[in-house]
Amino acid sequence: MTQSPGAAADSRYARGGSARYGDRYGAPRRKMSRRAALIVSAVVLVVVVIGVALFAWSGNNATVSFKDVSFTTPDPWHATEDIEVTKDASQTAYCTVKAQDSSFGVVGWKQLEFGPVAGASGQTTQQAHVVLRTQTGAVSVSIDSCWVKGT
């Protein structure tokens, strides 16, 4: 019995097509063992936990707190605010104060700088009286935000 060259070539693919796949794309990869998968998962988990811990530990410990003491709006073109800012004595902090109208639009704004306190250590509280020029009558004045220089 004679076979044609095409029939011999086709007989190697008669095993469910796996030989054709192997010839075309190479041998299939072996699956990772369960033990190896557990080891890889554990290593990834340890790296993630260490990364989160380092991120939390290396975070900036510079904090600043602030308090609105009082405000006045003596006329439609001015507003005043008395504030207190507590920060580390060696740090420089910046705060923004804003005046708003009845529809919550900002009608006045100012940035303040609270520099280092000479001869002091630890937390210090500094006070400021801020005078804002406003575009229209303000109904509220407040500290918008405060931050430590470099953060």
mmCIF file of N, CA and C in Angstrom, residues 37-97:
data_model
loop_
_atom_site.group_PDB
_atom_site.id
_atom_site.type_symbol
_atom_site.label_atom_id
_atom_site.label_comp_id
_atom_site.label_asym_id
_atom_site.label_seq_id
_atom_site.Cartn_x
_atom_site.Cartn_y
_atom_site.Cartn_z
ATOM 1 N N ALA A 37 3.447 28.714 42.864
ATOM 2 C CA ALA A 37 2.470 29.807 42.849
ATOM 3 C C ALA A 37 2.306 30.396 44.252
ATOM 4 N N LEU A 38 2.286 29.562 45.268
ATOM 5 C CA LEU A 38 2.174 30.053 46.644
ATOM 6 C C LEU A 38 3.413 30.854 47.053
ATOM 7 N N ILE A 39 4.574 30.398 46.653
ATOM 8 C CA ILE A 39 5.813 31.114 46.982
ATOM 9 C C ILE A 39 5.833 32.481 46.299
ATOM 10 N N VAL A 40 5.483 32.513 45.023
ATOM 11 C CA VAL A 40 5.457 33.782 44.295
ATOM 12 C C VAL A 40 4.432 34.734 44.919
ATOM 13 N N SER A 41 3.269 34.219 45.272
ATOM 14 C CA SER A 41 2.236 35.047 45.911
ATOM 15 C C SER A 41 2.717 35.592 47.241
ATOM 16 N N ALA A 42 3.379 34.785 48.031
ATOM 17 C CA ALA A 42 3.881 35.232 49.327
ATOM 18 C C ALA A 42 4.944 36.312 49.166
ATOM 19 N N VAL A 43 5.836 36.139 48.202
ATOM 20 C CA VAL A 43 6.875 37.143 47.954
ATOM 21 C C VAL A 43 6.240 38.470 47.513
ATOM 22 N N VAL A 44 5.267 38.417 46.618
ATOM 23 C CA VAL A 44 4.589 39.630 46.168
ATOM 24 C C VAL A 44 3.882 40.310 47.340
ATOM 25 N N LEU A 45 3.230 39.545 48.191
ATOM 26 C CA LEU A 45 2.538 40.100 49.354
ATOM 27 C C LEU A 45 3.517 40.783 50.305
ATOM 28 N N VAL A 46 4.657 40.162 50.559
ATOM 29 C CA VAL A 46 5.666 40.762 51.444
ATOM 30 C C VAL A 46 6.192 42.059 50.849
ATOM 31 N N VAL A 47 6.453 42.086 49.551
ATOM 32 C CA VAL A 47 6.949 43.308 48.898
ATOM 33 C C VAL A 47 5.909 44.418 48.990
ATOM 34 N N VAL A 48 4.648 44.104 48.789
ATOM 35 C CA VAL A 48 3.592 45.115 48.875
ATOM 36 C C VAL A 48 3.471 45.654 50.294
ATOM 37 N N VAL A 49 3.500 44.787 51.295
ATOM 38 C CA VAL A 49 3.408 45.228 52.690
ATOM 39 C C VAL A 49 4.600 46.116 53.055
ATOM 40 N N ILE A 50 5.790 45.742 52.640
ATOM 41 C CA ILE A 50 6.972 46.564 52.917
ATOM 42 C C ILE A 50 6.854 47.916 52.203
ATOM 43 N N GLY A 51 6.382 47.923 50.974
ATOM 44 C CA GLY A 51 6.212 49.175 50.233
ATOM 45 C C GLY A 51 5.212 50.107 50.900
ATOM 46 N N VAL A 52 4.084 49.568 51.348
ATOM 47 C CA VAL A 52 3.086 50.391 52.037
ATOM 48 C C VAL A 52 3.646 50.921 53.348
ATOM 49 N N ALA A 53 4.366 50.102 54.080
ATOM 50 C CA ALA A 53 4.955 50.549 55.349
ATOM 51 C C ALA A 53 5.978 51.656 55.117
ATOM 52 N N LEU A 54 6.823 51.515 54.103
ATOM 53 C CA LEU A 54 7.800 52.557 53.802
ATOM 54 C C LEU A 54 7.123 53.839 53.368
ATOM 55 N N PHE A 55 6.070 53.732 52.580
ATOM 56 C CA PHE A 55 5.342 54.908 52.131
ATOM 57 C C PHE A 55 4.722 55.633 53.322
ATOM 58 N N ALA A 56 4.116 54.903 54.230
ATOM 59 C CA ALA A 56 3.502 55.524 55.408
ATOM 60 C C ALA A 56 4.551 56.112 56.338
ATOM 61 N N TRP A 57 5.649 55.430 56.521
ATOM 62 C CA TRP A 57 6.698 55.893 57.431
ATOM 63 C C TRP A 57 7.426 57.104 56.881
ATOM 64 N N SER A 58 7.673 57.140 55.575
ATOM 65 C CA SER A 58 8.432 58.234 54.995
ATOM 66 C C SER A 58 7.563 59.437 54.677
ATOM 67 N N GLY A 59 6.280 59.365 54.958
ATOM 68 C CA GLY A 59 5.394 60.492 54.700
ATOM 69 C C GLY A 59 5.831 61.718 55.473
ATOM 70 N N ASN A 60 5.446 62.864 54.959
ATOM 71 C CA ASN A 60 5.857 64.112 55.575
ATOM 72 C C ASN A 60 5.146 64.260 56.919
ATOM 73 N N ASN A 61 5.913 64.407 57.977
ATOM 74 C CA ASN A 61 5.348 64.559 59.308
ATOM 75 C C ASN A 61 5.061 66.020 59.635
ATOM 76 N N ALA A 62 5.289 66.900 58.695
ATOM 77 C CA ALA A 62 5.050 68.319 58.908
ATOM 78 C C ALA A 62 3.546 68.566 58.910
ATOM 79 N N THR A 63 3.053 69.083 60.016
ATOM 80 C CA THR A 63 1.633 69.360 60.113
ATOM 81 C C THR A 63 1.434 70.817 60.505
ATOM 82 N N VAL A 64 0.331 71.334 60.105
ATOM 83 C CA VAL A 64 -0.065 72.683 60.485
ATOM 84 C C VAL A 64 -1.571 72.633 60.748
ATOM 85 N N SER A 65 -1.987 73.269 61.827
ATOM 86 C CA SER A 65 -3.408 73.364 62.122
ATOM 87 C C SER A 65 -3.771 74.838 62.207
ATOM 88 N N PHE A 66 -5.020 75.145 61.969
ATOM 89 C CA PHE A 66 -5.439 76.537 61.931
ATOM 90 C C PHE A 66 -6.837 76.672 62.521
ATOM 91 N N LYS A 67 -7.148 77.902 62.903
ATOM 92 C CA LYS A 67 -8.428 78.169 63.545
ATOM 93 C C LYS A 67 -8.893 79.566 63.142
ATOM 94 N N ASP A 68 -10.145 79.665 62.716
ATOM 95 C CA ASP A 68 -10.776 80.960 62.482
ATOM 96 C C ASP A 68 -11.238 81.492 63.832
ATOM 97 N N VAL A 69 -10.756 82.643 64.223
ATOM 98 C CA VAL A 69 -11.161 83.224 65.512
ATOM 99 C C VAL A 69 -12.387 84.105 65.319
ATOM 100 N N SER A 70 -12.302 85.065 64.402
ATOM 101 C CA SER A 70 -13.454 85.941 64.133
ATOM 102 C C SER A 70 -13.251 86.642 62.799
ATOM 103 N N PHE A 71 -14.359 87.193 62.272
ATOM 104 C CA PHE A 71 -14.256 87.990 61.063
ATOM 105 C C PHE A 71 -15.263 89.127 61.131
ATOM 106 N N THR A 72 -14.974 90.171 60.379
ATOM 107 C CA THR A 72 -15.902 91.296 60.254
ATOM 108 C C THR A 72 -15.929 91.727 58.799
ATOM 109 N N THR A 73 -17.029 92.358 58.424
ATOM 110 C CA THR A 73 -17.156 92.955 57.090
ATOM 111 C C THR A 73 -17.593 94.407 57.298
ATOM 112 N N PRO A 74 -16.644 95.299 57.551
ATOM 113 C CA PRO A 74 -16.995 96.678 57.887
ATOM 114 C C PRO A 74 -17.689 97.439 56.760
ATOM 115 N N ASP A 75 -17.388 97.126 55.513
ATOM 116 C CA ASP A 75 -18.048 97.774 54.372
ATOM 117 C C ASP A 75 -17.971 96.813 53.187
ATOM 118 N N PRO A 76 -18.650 97.136 52.086
ATOM 119 C CA PRO A 76 -18.661 96.215 50.942
ATOM 120 C C PRO A 76 -17.305 96.014 50.281
ATOM 121 N N TRP A 77 -16.304 96.785 50.627
ATOM 122 C CA TRP A 77 -15.020 96.709 49.940
ATOM 123 C C TRP A 77 -13.902 96.132 50.810
ATOM 124 N N HIS A 78 -14.229 95.783 52.048
ATOM 125 C CA HIS A 78 -13.216 95.243 52.960
ATOM 126 C C HIS A 78 -13.807 94.142 53.839
ATOM 127 N N ALA A 79 -12.946 93.254 54.244
ATOM 128 C CA ALA A 79 -13.295 92.210 55.215
ATOM 129 C C ALA A 79 -12.050 91.939 56.047
ATOM 130 N N THR A 80 -12.250 91.567 57.299
ATOM 131 C CA THR A 80 -11.113 91.255 58.166
ATOM 132 C C THR A 80 -11.312 89.885 58.773
ATOM 133 N N GLU A 81 -10.209 89.275 59.149
ATOM 134 C CA GLU A 81 -10.238 87.928 59.745
ATOM 135 C C GLU A 81 -9.117 87.841 60.765
ATOM 136 N N ASP A 82 -9.423 87.307 61.935
ATOM 137 C CA ASP A 82 -8.418 86.992 62.950
ATOM 138 C C ASP A 82 -8.240 85.490 62.947
ATOM 139 N N ILE A 83 -6.992 85.017 62.802
ATOM 140 C CA ILE A 83 -6.727 83.588 62.709
ATOM 141 C C ILE A 83 -5.600 83.199 63.646
ATOM 142 N N GLU A 84 -5.547 81.908 63.956
ATOM 143 C CA GLU A 84 -4.450 81.302 64.707
ATOM 144 C C GLU A 84 -3.921 80.124 63.909
ATOM 145 N N VAL A 85 -2.598 80.043 63.801
ATOM 146 C CA VAL A 85 -1.945 78.960 63.067
ATOM 147 C C VAL A 85 -0.954 78.292 64.000
ATOM 148 N N THR A 86 -1.075 76.978 64.165
ATOM 149 C CA THR A 86 -0.169 76.210 65.016
ATOM 150 C C THR A 86 0.685 75.310 64.135
ATOM 151 N N LYS A 87 2.007 75.410 64.328
ATOM 152 C CA LYS A 87 2.954 74.653 63.513
ATOM 153 C C LYS A 87 4.227 74.454 64.308
ATOM 154 N N ASP A 88 5.141 73.653 63.785
ATOM 155 C CA ASP A 88 6.449 73.486 64.397
ATOM 156 C C ASP A 88 7.194 74.811 64.292
ATOM 157 N N ALA A 89 7.880 75.200 65.346
ATOM 158 C CA ALA A 89 8.528 76.516 65.410
ATOM 159 C C ALA A 89 9.572 76.721 64.324
ATOM 160 N N SER A 90 10.183 75.661 63.838
ATOM 161 C CA SER A 90 11.250 75.805 62.846
ATOM 162 C C SER A 90 10.741 75.817 61.415
ATOM 163 N N GLN A 91 9.458 75.624 61.198
ATOM 164 C CA GLN A 91 8.914 75.517 59.850
ATOM 165 C C GLN A 91 8.277 76.822 59.380
ATOM 166 N N THR A 92 8.137 76.938 58.083
ATOM 167 C CA THR A 92 7.415 78.044 57.473
ATOM 168 C C THR A 92 6.106 77.494 56.938
ATOM 169 N N ALA A 93 5.007 78.150 57.281
ATOM 170 C CA ALA A 93 3.689 77.725 56.821
ATOM 171 C C ALA A 93 3.058 78.837 55.996
ATOM 172 N N TYR A 94 2.214 78.437 55.063
ATOM 173 C CA TYR A 94 1.454 79.376 54.246
ATOM 174 C C TYR A 94 -0.018 79.079 54.440
ATOM 175 N N CYS A 95 -0.829 80.124 54.500
ATOM 176 C CA CYS A 95 -2.275 79.973 54.612
ATOM 177 C C CYS A 95 -2.949 80.905 53.629
ATOM 178 N N THR A 96 -4.079 80.480 53.099
ATOM 179 C CA THR A 96 -4.889 81.338 52.241
ATOM 180 C C THR A 96 -6.196 81.628 52.958
ATOM 181 N N VAL A 97 -6.592 82.884 52.899
ATOM 182 C CA VAL A 97 -7.834 83.338 53.509
ATOM 183 C C VAL A 97 -8.715 83.836 52.374
#
